[in-house]
Amino acid sequence: MTESSLMTDSELSDALRALANPTRLQLLSWLREPERNFSLEGAIADPVEVGVCVTHIQARVGLAQSTVSAYLGELQRAGLVRATRVGKWTHYKRDERRIAQLVATLGHTL
């Protein structure tokens, strides 16, 4: 990665803040292998291509849907996941390019 493709200090701070919560960190980890980590019975979209529905994520983590949505929103604002609407449901998928950028930035700056 070139230096121009590294995260800004503000972007890095946002990403690290999002990952500072153990549950958000766990969600991001689980989303790495959605078919392995979530019961996807009744899924209406491909979890690898589109992402995992909040309903399936909420069932796995065992927290209120509003809490799970807030956690995923924080990861999305940090650029670590992308949200896609499928009908009335929101699906979340890791943004692998952005995660690689985070890792590269940490390797370059620390």
PDB file of C-alpha atoms in Angstrom:
ATOM      1  CA  MET A   1       0.000   0.000   0.000  1.00  0.00           C
ATOM      2  CA  THR A   2       1.173   3.464  -0.752  1.00  0.00           C
ATOM      3  CA  GLU A   3       1.299   6.132   1.890  1.00  0.00           C
ATOM      4  CA  SER A   4      -1.556   7.966   0.159  1.00  0.00           C
ATOM      5  CA  SER A   5      -3.791   4.901   0.631  1.00  0.00           C
ATOM      6  CA  LEU A   6      -3.289   4.844   4.404  1.00  0.00           C
ATOM      7  CA  MET A   7      -6.039   6.053   6.729  1.00  0.00           C
ATOM      8  CA  THR A   8      -5.998   9.572   8.060  1.00  0.00           C
ATOM      9  CA  ASP A   9      -5.495  10.021  11.800  1.00  0.00           C
ATOM     10  CA  SER A  10      -9.217  10.762  12.150  1.00  0.00           C
ATOM     11  CA  GLU A  11     -10.231   7.629  10.218  1.00  0.00           C
ATOM     12  CA  LEU A  12      -7.809   5.519  12.246  1.00  0.00           C
ATOM     13  CA  SER A  13      -9.173   6.926  15.487  1.00  0.00           C
ATOM     14  CA  ASP A  14     -12.763   6.172  14.401  1.00  0.00           C
ATOM     15  CA  ALA A  15     -11.856   2.589  13.468  1.00  0.00           C
ATOM     16  CA  LEU A  16     -10.000   1.951  16.711  1.00  0.00           C
ATOM     17  CA  ARG A  17     -12.863   3.435  18.738  1.00  0.00           C
ATOM     18  CA  ALA A  18     -15.304   1.108  16.969  1.00  0.00           C
ATOM     19  CA  LEU A  19     -13.082  -1.896  17.704  1.00  0.00           C
ATOM     20  CA  ALA A  20     -12.542  -0.923  21.351  1.00  0.00           C
ATOM     21  CA  ASN A  21     -15.879  -2.510  22.287  1.00  0.00           C
ATOM     22  CA  PRO A  22     -15.511  -6.299  22.728  1.00  0.00           C
ATOM     23  CA  THR A  23     -18.940  -7.037  21.249  1.00  0.00           C
ATOM     24  CA  ARG A  24     -18.320  -4.934  18.137  1.00  0.00           C
ATOM     25  CA  LEU A  25     -14.950  -6.647  17.730  1.00  0.00           C
ATOM     26  CA  GLN A  26     -16.659 -10.046  18.039  1.00  0.00           C
ATOM     27  CA  LEU A  27     -19.300  -9.077  15.456  1.00  0.00           C
ATOM     28  CA  LEU A  28     -16.616  -8.080  12.973  1.00  0.00           C
ATOM     29  CA  SER A  29     -14.806 -11.358  13.628  1.00  0.00           C
ATOM     30  CA  TRP A  30     -17.966 -13.425  13.108  1.00  0.00           C
ATOM     31  CA  LEU A  31     -18.731 -11.603   9.860  1.00  0.00           C
ATOM     32  CA  ARG A  32     -15.422 -12.845   8.469  1.00  0.00           C
ATOM     33  CA  GLU A  33     -16.985 -16.301   8.028  1.00  0.00           C
ATOM     34  CA  PRO A  34     -20.751 -15.739   7.998  1.00  0.00           C
ATOM     35  CA  GLU A  35     -21.743 -19.240   6.923  1.00  0.00           C
ATOM     36  CA  ARG A  36     -19.743 -20.737   9.788  1.00  0.00           C
ATOM     37  CA  ASN A  37     -20.767 -18.272  12.497  1.00  0.00           C
ATOM     38  CA  PHE A  38     -24.468 -17.641  11.939  1.00  0.00           C
ATOM     39  CA  SER A  39     -27.535 -19.821  11.678  1.00  0.00           C
ATOM     40  CA  LEU A  40     -28.737 -18.621   8.287  1.00  0.00           C
ATOM     41  CA  GLU A  41     -31.981 -20.540   8.099  1.00  0.00           C
ATOM     42  CA  GLY A  42     -34.462 -18.435   6.164  1.00  0.00           C
ATOM     43  CA  ALA A  43     -31.798 -16.078   4.817  1.00  0.00           C
ATOM     44  CA  ILE A  44     -33.096 -14.116   1.829  1.00  0.00           C
ATOM     45  CA  ALA A  45     -29.684 -13.078   0.494  1.00  0.00           C
ATOM     46  CA  ASP A  46     -26.279 -14.662   0.031  1.00  0.00           C
ATOM     47  CA  PRO A  47     -24.364 -13.948   3.263  1.00  0.00           C
ATOM     48  CA  VAL A  48     -21.012 -13.936   1.472  1.00  0.00           C
ATOM     49  CA  GLU A  49     -22.068 -11.594  -1.347  1.00  0.00           C
ATOM     50  CA  VAL A  50     -24.634  -9.361   0.393  1.00  0.00           C
ATOM     51  CA  GLY A  51     -24.007  -9.884   4.085  1.00  0.00           C
ATOM     52  CA  VAL A  52     -25.839 -11.154   7.138  1.00  0.00           C
ATOM     53  CA  CYS A  53     -29.244  -9.852   8.169  1.00  0.00           C
ATOM     54  CA  VAL A  54     -29.438  -8.013  11.483  1.00  0.00           C
ATOM     55  CA  THR A  55     -31.992 -10.612  12.609  1.00  0.00           C
ATOM     56  CA  HIS A  56     -29.433 -13.414  12.268  1.00  0.00           C
ATOM     57  CA  ILE A  57     -26.721 -11.348  13.934  1.00  0.00           C
ATOM     58  CA  GLN A  58     -29.051 -10.462  16.809  1.00  0.00           C
ATOM     59  CA  ALA A  59     -29.956 -14.125  17.309  1.00  0.00           C
ATOM     60  CA  ARG A  60     -26.268 -15.045  17.580  1.00  0.00           C
ATOM     61  CA  VAL A  61     -25.171 -12.267  19.920  1.00  0.00           C
ATOM     62  CA  GLY A  62     -28.284 -12.408  22.118  1.00  0.00           C
ATOM     63  CA  LEU A  63     -28.720  -8.645  22.558  1.00  0.00           C
ATOM     64  CA  ALA A  64     -31.652  -6.421  21.731  1.00  0.00           C
ATOM     65  CA  GLN A  65     -32.056  -5.637  18.035  1.00  0.00           C
ATOM     66  CA  SER A  66     -31.644  -1.918  18.735  1.00  0.00           C
ATOM     67  CA  THR A  67     -28.320  -2.559  20.505  1.00  0.00           C
ATOM     68  CA  VAL A  68     -27.064  -4.750  17.659  1.00  0.00           C
ATOM     69  CA  SER A  69     -28.102  -2.119  15.106  1.00  0.00           C
ATOM     70  CA  ALA A  70     -26.287   0.573  17.087  1.00  0.00           C
ATOM     71  CA  TYR A  71     -23.125  -1.559  17.256  1.00  0.00           C
ATOM     72  CA  LEU A  72     -23.258  -2.287  13.529  1.00  0.00           C
ATOM     73  CA  GLY A  73     -23.902   1.391  12.830  1.00  0.00           C
ATOM     74  CA  GLU A  74     -20.726   2.270  14.688  1.00  0.00           C
ATOM     75  CA  LEU A  75     -18.757  -0.265  12.644  1.00  0.00           C
ATOM     76  CA  GLN A  76     -20.335   1.140   9.480  1.00  0.00           C
ATOM     77  CA  ARG A  77     -19.457   4.752  10.366  1.00  0.00           C
ATOM     78  CA  ALA A  78     -15.874   3.580  10.902  1.00  0.00           C
ATOM     79  CA  GLY A  79     -15.961   2.037   7.428  1.00  0.00           C
ATOM     80  CA  LEU A  80     -15.378  -1.514   8.646  1.00  0.00           C
ATOM     81  CA  VAL A  81     -18.711  -2.922   7.436  1.00  0.00           C
ATOM     82  CA  ARG A  82     -21.115  -2.045   4.637  1.00  0.00           C
ATOM     83  CA  ALA A  83     -24.885  -2.111   4.934  1.00  0.00           C
ATOM     84  CA  THR A  84     -27.164  -3.286   2.126  1.00  0.00           C
ATOM     85  CA  ARG A  85     -30.948  -3.152   2.220  1.00  0.00           C
ATOM     86  CA  VAL A  86     -32.787  -6.197   0.909  1.00  0.00           C
ATOM     87  CA  GLY A  87     -36.485  -5.440   1.134  1.00  0.00           C
ATOM     88  CA  LYS A  88     -37.110  -4.217   4.649  1.00  0.00           C
ATOM     89  CA  TRP A  89     -34.039  -5.949   6.091  1.00  0.00           C
ATOM     90  CA  THR A  90     -30.525  -4.587   6.447  1.00  0.00           C
ATOM     91  CA  HIS A  91     -27.593  -6.905   5.807  1.00  0.00           C
ATOM     92  CA  TYR A  92     -24.037  -6.263   6.964  1.00  0.00           C
ATOM     93  CA  LYS A  93     -20.801  -7.387   5.350  1.00  0.00           C
ATOM     94  CA  ARG A  94     -17.179  -6.655   6.237  1.00  0.00           C
ATOM     95  CA  ASP A  95     -15.390  -4.124   4.051  1.00  0.00           C
ATOM     96  CA  GLU A  96     -12.223  -6.143   3.462  1.00  0.00           C
ATOM     97  CA  ARG A  97     -10.483  -3.333   1.564  1.00  0.00           C
ATOM     98  CA  ARG A  98     -11.003  -0.926   4.450  1.00  0.00           C
ATOM     99  CA  ILE A  99      -9.907  -3.521   7.035  1.00  0.00           C
ATOM    100  CA  ALA A 100      -6.723  -4.125   5.019  1.00  0.00           C
ATOM    101  CA  GLN A 101      -6.204  -0.364   4.950  1.00  0.00           C
ATOM    102  CA  LEU A 102      -6.565  -0.266   8.753  1.00  0.00           C
ATOM    103  CA  VAL A 103      -4.013  -3.052   9.189  1.00  0.00           C
ATOM    104  CA  ALA A 104      -1.601  -1.351   6.770  1.00  0.00           C
ATOM    105  CA  THR A 105      -1.999   1.969   8.563  1.00  0.00           C
ATOM    106  CA  LEU A 106      -1.286   0.367  11.942  1.00  0.00           C
ATOM    107  CA  GLY A 107       1.762  -1.402  10.504  1.00  0.00           C
ATOM    108  CA  HIS A 108       3.046   1.844   9.054  1.00  0.00           C
ATOM    109  CA  THR A 109       2.406   4.120  12.035  1.00  0.00           C
ATOM    110  CA  LEU A 110       3.061   1.944  15.092  1.00  0.00           C
TER     111      LEU A 110
END
